[in-house]
Amino acid sequence: MPRATILFADNDADFLNARAEFLEKAGYQVLRAYTLEQARQQLSEARVHVAILDVRMEEDDDPRDISGLVLAKDPAYRVIPKIILTGRAHEYEIVREALRALPEGSPPAVDFVAKQEGPEVLIRAIGWAFAEHVRINWDLDIRFVEPQSFYGWARQISGRRVSDDQLLYERAQEIEDLIRKAFYEHSKVLLDIILTDREGEVLAWARIQKSKEELIEEVALLRCSTPGAIRAERDAYEEWNRHLPQEWIPRLSWVEGMHFAAVSYHLNSDIETADCLAEYFQWHQAAEFVRVLDDFVDKVGKSIYNQPCLQKQQQTLNEIYRERAGLTSDRVPEEVFQQALAKVVEYIRLQHLVVVDFKPGREVVFHLKGDELVYPDPTLYVYKDAMLFTPPVFYRLTLGNMDGYNILVDRQGRIQLIDFAGIGPAPALSDFIALESKIRFDWVRTADLEMVYAFESQLSTIRPLKEPLEVTETGASDLDKALKVLARLRQLAAAFPWADPLEYHFGILFQAARIIVSDASLDCRAHALIGASMICRSLSTIEP
Amino acid sequence: MVPSPSALGPYTFLLVGKAPEARWPMVLEQALALLGHLYIVPEEEAVHAVSERAYDVVLIDAGAVQDVVRLMTHLRAQQPRLRIVVVTASPTWQQSREVFRAGAADYLRKSLDKKKLRDQIRAVLEMPPLPPYPMGQE
């Protein structure tokens, strides 16, 4: 059973130890900090439910020392409820400073206790802080369906940033606390399969039961990530949810901790047997996927894409696409891109035994099917602006984050949007470009380069989006499925008057370039290189 | 009885306290004239006044009411997100804690400095909305 943990910070060691023992006898786990530095470290690293901070942490006789109060005001520790303690309570201004709301939100502390008041008053204040501000459901019965643990969750969300085992253990406890906060009024939660392997987050079904007697289960979808990511989702949701179709607006509840936060979506429909769109693509026929796509674009089109233009950006489309693909010179300099390109070329040569020459800054030459295929080096278009779009760029409302993990599809093909973080103004075609790139480069599995070449040849020609794509089978079932789906996706895009084919293909080029420098599999990166090269050749045939 | 407004500004304030003829309410009225209009009611009419109109800030003169926290609880029952400021000639740390626990937006020493008063109330107007639940301990 997890224990309620209090951080007690006071530079008066005798007082601190006496009070800490009292609190420990009352059942709390007490972390002791005798200096400001120790207090900061514990607040940052340890699992702390409530912090008790002495006003004067540095110099007891100096009335100007309010270091404990300054610490309480630090926004880094905003989510931890604090009780301010003082030996000199006669200064009403100190109480006012501790309990009055800061301009950016909540007050620095939730309560104020004078040392002279005795331990019972402190215990009462702590009990109240837990009941009103911590709100952890200690009795919640938490179970997992599959062999998984909060330790595993902490590792998935923290990624490479945290490798220390002890720290991950502490973080796992913080996640458990979040679940106990998220389901404060329930008696039992069963955490089901994780729906995504997106780095930095966990997405899981939670089957929750109100009380032990009541057998009816509710289903919620739980996303757990970093506080910044969840806050971004909350902000985007609050700003834009009025534009979403009514049936996609779930009841949301948010909980936040020091290193993690969570949002639970209480969905309106009985969509609990759903998959993410990415998974749905793998397990269903093209015709079924197209039906879902039609329904999706119909709903989003009416609510989101038909909104009037929101902004006119005075940047070139080149700059905007580069920025959105993470290919700006500060993140991926041109030399790094070319090194990645050379690595992929080398892989193709050695692994696929295809003769390929890369002449940096000039061309990439593939020898495939007995032909010599000469394409411009994608660097020329991605970094050197061989084709330049002049401003302005029109921004419309888009869903963003179209990676296939943001949309759920149930067995009847009903859809539900579950990620609101990306909603906001972006170049109008962004969602279509992102979805095509996912299907075209990420969701197909075939690595045979001749088949990939046959696939890309059909997709790289620039022509009006409304012109039906003549699909010729490649011999690989996943590529053929993708071709049929992409043919439909482009037609759906063509229904919007702002869908320009040149901007569409240009956007796909930057997504392919992003994959070339990513840590995706080398087969996927080889596919992206062929796609990018072929798009560049198509662009080179267009008159400026 | 709520007095009829004479010089409505963009904000409306309510002072629960003594008669308007007293010195400090007059100072407050002048201080807030640039922000809006101040209504003044005695303690027994305060709950009714708050149920009749949405005030931007309610000020309670702690020296003129019998039980500040009880009055705050009744007022917030009418308007859960009401911004309440408690003013007093002789502030104490105990009362300060009590009124903040009960959900006060601020606790101020009565001042005759009109600019200071106006700035303090303006700061309250700029505060984020208060949590709706009535806080408090036994």
XYZ file of C-alpha atoms in Angstrom:
682
model
C 0.000 0.000 0.000
C 1.521 3.365 -0.961
C 1.998 5.798 1.903
C 1.120 9.444 2.194
C 4.437 11.293 2.009
C 5.246 14.677 3.460
C 8.314 16.787 2.918
C 9.191 18.690 6.098
C 11.691 21.515 5.575
C 13.058 23.473 8.528
C 16.583 24.584 9.388
C 15.770 24.085 13.098
C 16.778 20.415 13.281
C 15.414 19.808 16.784
C 11.987 21.159 15.941
C 11.908 19.308 12.616
C 12.883 15.946 14.157
C 10.355 16.256 16.978
C 7.504 17.117 14.607
C 8.580 14.512 12.039
C 8.446 11.769 14.674
C 4.979 12.914 15.643
C 3.811 12.805 12.026
C 5.401 9.401 11.475
C 3.496 8.056 14.463
C 0.362 9.416 12.829
C 1.119 7.208 9.787
C 2.822 9.612 7.386
C 6.118 9.002 5.700
C 8.244 12.098 6.348
C 11.145 13.249 4.194
C 13.339 15.674 6.166
C 15.086 18.669 4.603
C 17.327 20.760 6.860
C 18.435 23.179 4.169
C 16.825 24.990 1.288
C 18.945 22.984 -1.122
C 17.771 19.666 0.337
C 14.171 20.884 0.147
C 14.578 21.799 -3.524
C 16.142 18.471 -4.323
C 13.400 16.491 -2.588
C 10.662 18.544 -4.235
C 12.224 17.930 -7.650
C 13.074 14.276 -7.319
C 11.077 12.556 -4.596
C 7.405 11.666 -4.488
C 5.966 14.376 -2.229
C 2.240 14.763 -1.603
C 2.354 17.760 0.745
C 5.298 20.006 1.638
C 5.632 21.802 4.967
C 8.028 24.715 4.580
C 9.372 26.941 7.320
C 9.313 30.606 6.252
C 12.876 31.191 7.426
C 15.130 28.520 6.022
C 18.397 30.454 6.160
C 18.623 32.872 9.084
C 16.151 32.520 11.944
C 16.915 35.939 13.414
C 16.693 37.847 10.161
C 13.153 39.185 9.613
C 13.988 39.668 5.930
C 14.553 35.944 5.458
C 11.467 34.551 3.764
C 13.379 31.915 1.779
C 10.812 29.172 2.551
C 8.036 31.353 1.199
C 10.072 32.184 -1.897
C 10.517 28.459 -2.449
C 6.750 27.973 -2.118
C 6.237 30.529 -4.889
C 8.545 28.735 -7.323
C 6.313 27.702 -10.253
C 8.392 24.528 -10.683
C 6.688 23.092 -7.581
C 3.240 24.569 -8.230
C 1.470 21.196 -8.219
C 2.581 20.254 -4.691
C 0.271 21.676 -1.989
C 2.326 23.485 0.639
C 1.782 24.456 4.243
C 3.821 27.401 5.475
C 5.174 27.193 8.977
C 6.486 30.053 11.034
C 7.770 30.798 14.487
C 6.784 34.460 14.128
C 3.147 34.380 13.210
C 2.393 37.910 14.377
C 3.222 39.258 10.921
C -0.134 39.129 9.149
C 1.532 40.226 5.895
C 3.411 36.917 5.748
C 0.137 34.973 5.991
C -1.322 37.179 3.289
C 1.646 36.588 1.006
C 1.443 32.844 1.546
C -2.286 32.386 1.018
C -3.221 35.076 -1.513
C -3.475 33.874 -5.144
C -0.515 34.712 -7.371
C -1.317 36.565 -10.598
C -0.714 33.366 -12.599
C -3.070 31.194 -10.571
C -3.208 29.446 -7.233
C -1.676 30.793 -4.015
C 1.862 29.735 -3.001
C 0.505 27.715 -0.061
C -2.764 26.081 0.884
C -2.433 26.725 4.615
C -0.406 28.471 7.279
C 0.485 27.172 10.720
C 2.357 28.828 13.601
C 4.931 26.666 15.325
C 3.489 27.637 18.713
C 0.128 26.113 17.808
C 1.291 22.586 18.578
C 1.397 19.357 16.563
C -2.373 18.721 16.609
C -3.039 21.861 14.599
C -0.390 20.808 12.110
C -1.901 17.326 11.784
C -5.321 18.885 11.153
C -3.892 21.182 8.480
C -2.173 18.224 6.788
C -5.365 16.157 6.853
C -7.249 19.033 5.267
C -4.574 19.561 2.607
C -4.800 15.869 1.648
C -8.602 15.914 1.541
C -8.960 19.153 -0.434
C -5.826 19.418 -2.527
C -4.087 16.046 -2.879
C -7.276 14.004 -3.356
C -5.702 10.570 -3.675
C -8.016 7.576 -3.627
C -5.963 5.286 -1.349
C -8.628 2.563 -1.471
C -8.714 2.294 -5.258
C -8.161 -1.310 -6.361
C -5.796 -1.059 -9.354
C -5.198 -4.046 -11.617
C -3.537 -4.667 -14.946
C -4.938 -6.971 -17.609
C -1.603 -7.740 -19.193
C 1.742 -8.165 -17.500
C 2.710 -4.529 -17.236
C 3.545 -2.148 -14.428
C 3.778 1.534 -13.604
C 7.545 1.066 -13.704
C 7.158 0.150 -17.380
C 4.921 3.153 -17.928
C 7.468 5.460 -16.272
C 10.184 4.050 -18.522
C 8.113 4.500 -21.677
C 7.198 8.096 -20.864
C 10.622 9.132 -19.570
C 12.421 7.486 -22.518
C 16.129 8.042 -22.508
C 15.953 10.986 -20.104
C 15.818 8.767 -17.018
C 17.806 5.571 -16.740
C 18.405 5.383 -12.996
C 16.405 2.458 -11.595
C 15.668 4.016 -8.200
C 14.456 7.199 -9.853
C 12.215 5.235 -12.208
C 10.782 3.441 -9.203
C 9.929 6.814 -7.598
C 8.423 7.989 -10.876
C 6.341 4.807 -11.110
C 4.857 5.675 -7.726
C 3.996 9.139 -8.990
C 2.114 7.574 -11.906
C 0.225 5.339 -9.489
C -0.737 8.463 -7.525
C -2.013 10.075 -10.722
C -4.260 7.084 -11.401
C -5.533 7.297 -7.807
C -6.294 10.990 -8.378
C -7.855 10.485 -11.812
C -10.301 7.913 -10.412
C -10.916 9.550 -7.058
C -14.540 8.540 -6.882
C -14.209 4.964 -8.071
C -13.539 1.706 -6.283
C -11.744 -0.318 -8.925
C -9.798 0.243 -12.128
C -8.633 -2.378 -14.573
C -5.910 -1.078 -16.897
C -6.111 -2.756 -20.265
C -3.818 -2.941 -23.265
C -1.665 -0.050 -24.278
C -2.780 1.234 -27.641
C 0.342 2.961 -28.826
C 4.068 2.747 -28.671
C 4.471 6.470 -29.251
C 7.526 7.561 -27.320
C 6.824 9.783 -24.355
C 3.314 8.605 -23.572
C 1.132 5.719 -22.539
C -2.379 5.289 -23.883
C -4.504 2.639 -22.219
C -8.103 1.639 -21.711
C -9.283 1.898 -18.121
C -12.311 -0.126 -17.079
C -13.605 1.543 -13.964
C -16.152 0.558 -11.378
C -17.950 3.091 -9.197
C -18.409 0.911 -6.149
C -17.805 -2.681 -5.095
C -21.535 -3.392 -5.073
C -22.185 -1.828 -8.448
C -21.018 -4.127 -11.217
C -21.562 -1.727 -14.107
C -18.289 -0.729 -15.658
C -17.482 2.564 -17.283
C -14.765 2.782 -19.866
C -12.299 5.618 -20.080
C -9.270 6.106 -22.223
C -6.257 7.230 -20.272
C -3.323 9.137 -21.715
C -0.348 9.611 -19.446
C 2.587 11.793 -20.477
C 4.696 14.725 -19.319
C 2.919 17.721 -17.730
C 3.960 19.928 -20.673
C 2.443 17.584 -23.233
C -0.803 17.167 -21.312
C -1.046 20.918 -20.657
C -0.577 21.582 -24.396
C -3.403 19.171 -25.079
C -5.619 20.870 -22.526
C -4.900 24.344 -23.942
C -5.544 23.257 -27.524
C -8.703 21.448 -26.487
C -10.077 24.410 -24.577
C -9.335 26.771 -27.422
C -10.668 24.691 -30.301
C -13.115 22.050 -29.057
C -16.115 24.161 -30.072
C -15.239 23.391 -33.708
C -15.234 19.620 -33.253
C -18.215 17.446 -34.160
C -20.431 17.075 -31.090
C -20.051 13.283 -30.884
C -16.274 13.630 -30.662
C -16.332 15.760 -27.562
C -15.753 13.426 -24.638
C -15.914 14.312 -20.963
C -12.318 14.963 -20.025
C -10.616 15.077 -16.657
C -7.043 16.147 -16.048
C -4.624 15.402 -13.238
C -1.114 16.733 -12.878
C 1.968 15.693 -10.925
C 5.563 16.901 -10.851
C 6.889 14.739 -13.705
C 3.767 13.277 -15.235
C 0.208 14.265 -15.971
C -2.779 12.386 -17.304
C -6.010 13.014 -19.097
C -8.891 10.574 -19.103
C -11.417 10.646 -21.896
C -14.824 9.398 -20.864
C -16.181 8.537 -24.287
C -19.817 8.892 -25.200
C -19.963 5.847 -27.436
C -19.364 2.156 -26.735
C -16.198 2.360 -28.739
C -14.087 0.397 -26.284
C -13.240 -2.388 -28.712
C -11.504 0.073 -31.019
C -8.060 0.203 -32.571
C -5.959 3.172 -33.500
C -6.199 4.097 -37.182
C -2.621 2.866 -37.713
C -3.576 -0.601 -36.467
C -6.857 -0.542 -38.355
C -4.923 -0.064 -41.596
C -2.889 -3.210 -40.927
C -5.851 -5.487 -40.280
C -8.497 -4.294 -42.753
C -9.051 -4.274 -46.488
C -8.593 -1.123 -48.571
C -12.364 -0.810 -49.104
C -13.052 -0.874 -45.345
C -10.327 1.646 -44.657
C -11.637 3.910 -47.437
C -15.108 3.869 -45.839
C -13.590 5.035 -42.558
C -11.555 7.661 -44.376
C -14.649 8.983 -46.175
C -16.532 9.279 -42.920
C -13.581 10.883 -41.165
C -12.929 13.536 -43.817
C -16.653 14.205 -44.086
C -16.872 14.932 -40.339
C -13.632 16.904 -40.086
C -14.330 18.677 -43.345
C -17.659 20.030 -42.132
C -16.355 21.098 -38.751
C -12.666 21.920 -39.089
C -11.446 22.279 -42.670
C -14.308 24.492 -43.756
C -13.408 27.140 -41.196
C -12.297 30.382 -42.823
C -8.579 31.067 -43.156
C -7.186 31.922 -39.717
C -3.835 33.497 -40.521
C -1.663 34.596 -43.393
C 1.961 33.721 -42.622
C 4.594 35.965 -44.137
C 7.103 33.139 -44.462
C 7.842 30.953 -47.452
C 6.220 27.549 -47.580
C 9.774 26.168 -47.749
C 10.605 27.659 -44.327
C 7.339 26.505 -42.817
C 7.588 22.933 -44.103
C 11.247 22.778 -43.036
C 10.347 23.936 -39.544
C 7.418 21.550 -39.200
C 9.543 18.603 -40.355
C 12.225 19.549 -37.778
C 14.790 20.182 -40.517
C 15.877 23.715 -39.628
C 19.629 24.280 -39.692
C 19.846 24.433 -35.878
C 18.243 20.994 -35.532
C 19.405 19.115 -38.617
C 22.108 21.049 -40.505
C 22.457 20.375 -44.229
C 25.672 18.345 -43.694
C 23.907 16.056 -41.228
C 21.087 15.534 -43.717
C 23.596 14.644 -46.429
C 25.409 12.237 -44.101
C 22.086 10.520 -43.359
C 21.397 10.351 -47.086
C 24.811 8.804 -47.738
C 24.171 6.230 -45.002
C 20.873 5.193 -46.567
C 22.506 4.993 -50.016
C 25.210 2.750 -48.555
C 22.552 0.542 -46.972
C 20.724 0.198 -50.292
C 23.985 -0.724 -52.001
C 25.019 -3.357 -49.451
C 21.692 -4.771 -48.346
C 19.674 -4.624 -51.553
C 22.630 -5.049 -53.919
C 21.332 -2.162 -56.002
C 23.878 0.011 -57.741
C 23.280 3.539 -56.554
C 25.481 6.602 -56.813
C 25.094 9.636 -54.645
C 26.701 12.849 -55.853
C 26.087 15.316 -53.005
C 24.535 18.563 -54.152
C 23.798 17.117 -57.586
C 22.046 13.816 -57.995
C 21.164 10.318 -56.836
C 21.373 7.628 -59.523
C 19.636 4.277 -59.064
C 20.194 1.301 -61.344
C 16.880 -0.495 -61.093
C 15.241 -2.954 -63.508
C 18.117 -2.418 -65.924
C 17.456 1.311 -66.121
C 19.626 4.172 -64.955
C 17.332 6.477 -63.018
C 18.737 9.929 -62.356
C 17.114 12.082 -59.695
C 18.072 15.438 -58.150
C 19.693 15.266 -54.704
C 16.725 16.016 -52.358
C 18.987 18.431 -50.442
C 18.550 20.857 -53.353
C 14.824 21.134 -52.614
C 14.803 20.583 -48.864
C 17.660 22.961 -47.977
C 18.652 24.957 -51.064
C 15.172 26.032 -52.132
C 15.530 24.866 -55.746
C 11.830 25.674 -55.885
C 10.755 28.655 -53.836
C 7.176 29.412 -52.818
C 6.566 33.075 -52.138
C 4.583 34.224 -49.081
C 1.963 34.405 -47.785
C 1.032 30.906 -46.634
C -2.603 30.459 -45.627
C -3.167 28.820 -42.263
C -6.397 27.021 -41.544
C -7.622 25.012 -38.605
C -6.187 21.476 -38.678
C -6.201 18.492 -36.338
C -2.416 18.161 -36.316
C -0.667 15.018 -35.038
C -2.090 12.857 -37.841
C 0.104 9.904 -36.983
C -2.740 7.404 -36.836
C -2.619 7.105 -33.051
C -4.944 10.067 -32.584
C -7.979 8.406 -34.133
C -9.818 5.358 -32.830
C -11.892 3.112 -35.059
C -14.221 0.483 -33.647
C -15.425 -2.731 -35.293
C -18.336 -0.948 -36.918
C -15.960 1.600 -38.413
C -17.054 4.387 -36.059
C -14.371 6.941 -35.343
C -13.379 8.997 -32.340
C -10.684 11.624 -32.104
C -8.608 11.134 -28.951
C -5.729 13.575 -29.167
C -6.414 17.265 -29.104
C -2.873 18.520 -28.579
C -2.227 19.251 -32.222
C -5.417 21.144 -33.027
C -4.629 24.600 -34.248
C -3.739 26.738 -37.252
C -1.350 25.180 -39.774
C -0.844 25.140 -43.561
C -4.200 24.001 -44.881
C -3.040 20.690 -46.361
C -1.049 19.576 -43.304
C -3.390 16.825 -42.149
C -3.640 15.253 -45.602
C 0.118 15.460 -46.121
C 0.803 13.914 -42.708
C -1.656 11.084 -43.260
C -0.382 10.308 -46.764
C 3.211 10.264 -45.480
C 2.285 7.856 -42.698
C 0.469 5.466 -45.029
C 3.032 5.787 -47.810
C 6.274 5.435 -45.873
C 5.487 4.117 -42.355
C 2.536 1.769 -42.568
C 3.651 -0.310 -45.538
C 6.072 -3.124 -44.796
C 7.403 -4.191 -48.198
C 11.126 -3.555 -48.477
C 11.678 -4.894 -52.011
C 13.051 -1.860 -53.822
C 11.674 -2.740 -57.247
C 8.188 -2.961 -55.773
C 8.757 0.254 -53.818
C 9.910 1.885 -57.049
C 6.745 0.719 -58.852
C 4.708 2.075 -55.938
C 6.432 5.455 -55.774
C 6.307 5.934 -59.572
C 2.529 6.029 -59.335
C 2.474 8.525 -56.492
C 5.191 11.015 -57.394
C 3.747 12.533 -60.544
C 2.345 15.984 -59.934
C -1.100 16.397 -61.415
C -4.463 17.732 -60.218
C -5.518 15.919 -57.057
C -9.020 15.387 -58.357
C -7.718 13.350 -61.305
C -8.235 9.701 -60.360
C -4.994 7.850 -59.729
C -4.677 4.924 -62.160
C -3.564 2.185 -59.818
C -1.329 -0.515 -61.282
C -0.670 -3.400 -58.929
C 2.874 -3.721 -57.646
C 2.618 -7.325 -56.534
C 2.883 -6.461 -52.846
C -0.498 -6.537 -51.103
C 0.340 -3.805 -48.555
C 1.599 -1.444 -51.261
C -1.459 -2.121 -53.395
C -3.740 -1.455 -50.444
C -1.880 1.782 -49.741
C -2.223 2.836 -53.383
C -5.994 2.397 -53.317
C -6.268 4.250 -50.022
C -4.015 7.112 -51.162
C -5.936 7.456 -54.425
C -9.041 8.064 -52.325
C -7.270 10.336 -49.837
C -6.146 12.648 -52.640
C -9.653 12.807 -54.057
C -10.974 13.727 -50.644
C -8.349 16.482 -50.381
C -9.289 17.695 -53.856
C -12.800 18.481 -52.600
C -11.387 21.477 -50.725
C -10.842 24.485 -52.963
C -7.536 25.325 -51.297
C -5.928 21.938 -52.050
C -3.027 22.739 -54.368
C -1.246 19.660 -55.840
C 2.156 21.307 -55.928
C 2.005 22.265 -52.239
C 0.746 18.752 -51.506
C 3.708 16.960 -53.103
C 6.126 19.548 -51.782
C 4.843 18.828 -48.261
C 5.263 15.059 -48.740
C 8.869 15.677 -49.806
C 9.657 17.282 -46.432
C 7.977 14.427 -44.570
C 10.073 11.925 -46.554
C 13.193 13.984 -45.771
C 12.282 13.866 -42.079
C 12.130 10.067 -42.246
C 15.538 9.895 -43.972
C 17.190 11.514 -40.914
C 14.983 9.755 -38.351
C 15.777 6.599 -36.408
C 13.192 4.608 -38.379
C 14.319 1.286 -39.868
C 16.784 1.568 -42.742
C 14.277 -0.098 -45.081
C 11.752 2.601 -44.247
C 14.409 5.289 -44.771
C 15.420 3.720 -48.100
C 11.774 3.867 -49.192
C 11.605 7.523 -48.104
C 14.753 8.299 -50.099
C 13.298 6.787 -53.272
C 10.045 8.710 -52.696
C 11.852 11.988 -52.000
C 14.110 11.617 -55.051
C 11.182 10.912 -57.336
C 9.175 13.872 -56.026
C 12.230 16.083 -56.644
C 12.410 14.919 -60.245
C 8.719 15.745 -60.695
C 9.295 19.182 -59.159
C 12.273 19.749 -61.488
C 10.026 19.363 -64.521
C 7.767 22.207 -63.404
C 8.335 25.646 -64.845
C 9.195 28.173 -62.113
C -32.458 47.412 0.211
C -29.961 47.871 -2.614
C -29.424 51.534 -3.398
C -30.024 52.605 -6.968
C -26.833 53.139 -8.932
C -25.836 56.717 -9.515
C -22.573 56.549 -11.425
C -22.222 53.106 -12.954
C -18.730 52.246 -14.060
C -17.665 49.077 -15.762
C -17.329 47.240 -12.411
C -19.714 46.963 -9.492
C -18.508 46.693 -5.912
C -20.346 46.017 -2.698
C -19.144 47.064 0.727
C -20.714 45.257 3.643
C -20.223 47.651 6.510
C -21.322 50.769 8.259
C -23.371 53.651 6.924
C -21.985 55.449 3.865
C -21.616 58.638 5.891
C -18.739 57.104 7.858
C -15.342 58.317 6.801
C -13.699 55.177 5.389
C -16.595 54.135 3.105
C -16.427 57.617 1.606
C -12.706 57.250 0.978
C -13.310 53.842 -0.596
C -16.106 55.187 -2.781
C -13.825 57.931 -4.093
C -10.962 55.481 -4.557
C -13.092 53.129 -6.639
C -14.911 55.817 -8.631
C -12.468 55.378 -11.507
C -13.133 51.639 -11.659
C -16.895 51.534 -11.229
C -19.642 51.978 -8.700
C -19.665 51.080 -5.012
C -22.843 49.989 -3.252
C -22.929 49.874 0.532
C -25.197 47.656 2.636
C -25.262 46.653 6.309
C -24.486 43.039 7.274
C -28.138 41.931 7.444
C -28.788 42.954 3.815
C -25.605 41.537 2.318
C -26.876 38.072 1.314
C -29.959 39.552 -0.328
C -27.845 42.112 -2.198
C -25.553 39.393 -3.575
C -28.527 37.282 -4.646
C -29.934 40.259 -6.577
C -26.859 41.324 -8.516
C -23.519 39.931 -9.673
C -20.814 42.038 -8.020
C -17.267 41.988 -9.283
C -15.853 42.331 -5.777
C -17.507 42.273 -2.373
C -15.633 43.990 0.445
C -16.429 43.047 4.030
C -15.532 45.452 6.796
C -14.466 42.978 9.495
C -15.108 45.550 12.232
C -18.720 46.030 11.172
C -19.916 42.425 10.988
C -20.398 39.842 13.716
C -18.847 36.776 12.099
C -16.792 37.360 8.949
C -16.298 33.698 8.013
C -19.966 32.863 8.459
C -20.983 35.795 6.286
C -18.454 34.738 3.627
C -19.890 31.221 3.594
C -23.404 32.588 3.090
C -22.294 34.944 0.324
C -20.374 32.228 -1.522
C -23.380 29.947 -1.262
C -25.156 32.572 -3.390
C -22.238 33.079 -5.783
C -19.616 30.327 -5.538
C -16.936 32.237 -7.436
C -17.495 35.563 -5.712
C -14.330 37.558 -5.047
C -14.405 38.651 -1.448
C -11.941 41.057 0.141
C -11.910 41.435 3.903
C -10.801 44.833 5.210
C -9.947 45.726 8.781
C -8.362 48.514 10.764
C -6.371 46.055 12.868
C -5.296 42.981 10.912
C -4.146 39.863 12.754
C -2.414 36.763 11.412
C -5.141 34.520 12.831
C -7.937 36.385 11.091
C -5.878 36.549 7.921
C -5.557 32.738 7.893
C -9.225 32.305 8.752
C -10.520 34.437 5.887
C -8.142 32.975 3.306
C -9.170 29.471 4.397
C -12.764 30.579 3.857
C -11.884 31.623 0.303
C -11.087 35.335 0.530
C -9.342 36.855 -2.450
C -7.477 39.277 -0.195
C -7.202 40.586 3.347
C -6.354 44.275 3.591
C -5.572 46.876 6.199
C -7.958 49.833 5.868
C -6.019 52.568 4.193
C -6.817 56.200 3.527
C -4.470 56.210 0.557
C -6.934 56.140 -2.355
C -4.408 55.176 -4.989
C -3.156 52.276 -2.891
C -6.727 51.109 -2.286
C -7.555 51.320 -5.970
C -4.416 49.374 -6.913
C -5.218 46.672 -4.373
C -8.749 46.220 -5.711
C -7.533 46.332 -9.284
C -5.157 43.478 -8.424
C -8.107 41.480 -7.113
C -10.036 42.127 -10.327
C -7.087 40.764 -12.295
C -6.834 37.589 -10.221
C -7.758 34.285 -11.845
C -11.169 32.900 -10.847
C -11.267 31.383 -7.369
C -12.093 27.732 -6.857
C -15.834 27.370 -6.301
C -15.751 25.148 -3.235
C -16.133 26.754 0.181
C -12.844 26.020 1.919
C -12.527 25.834 5.669
C -11.648 23.701 8.629
C -13.485 22.780 11.760
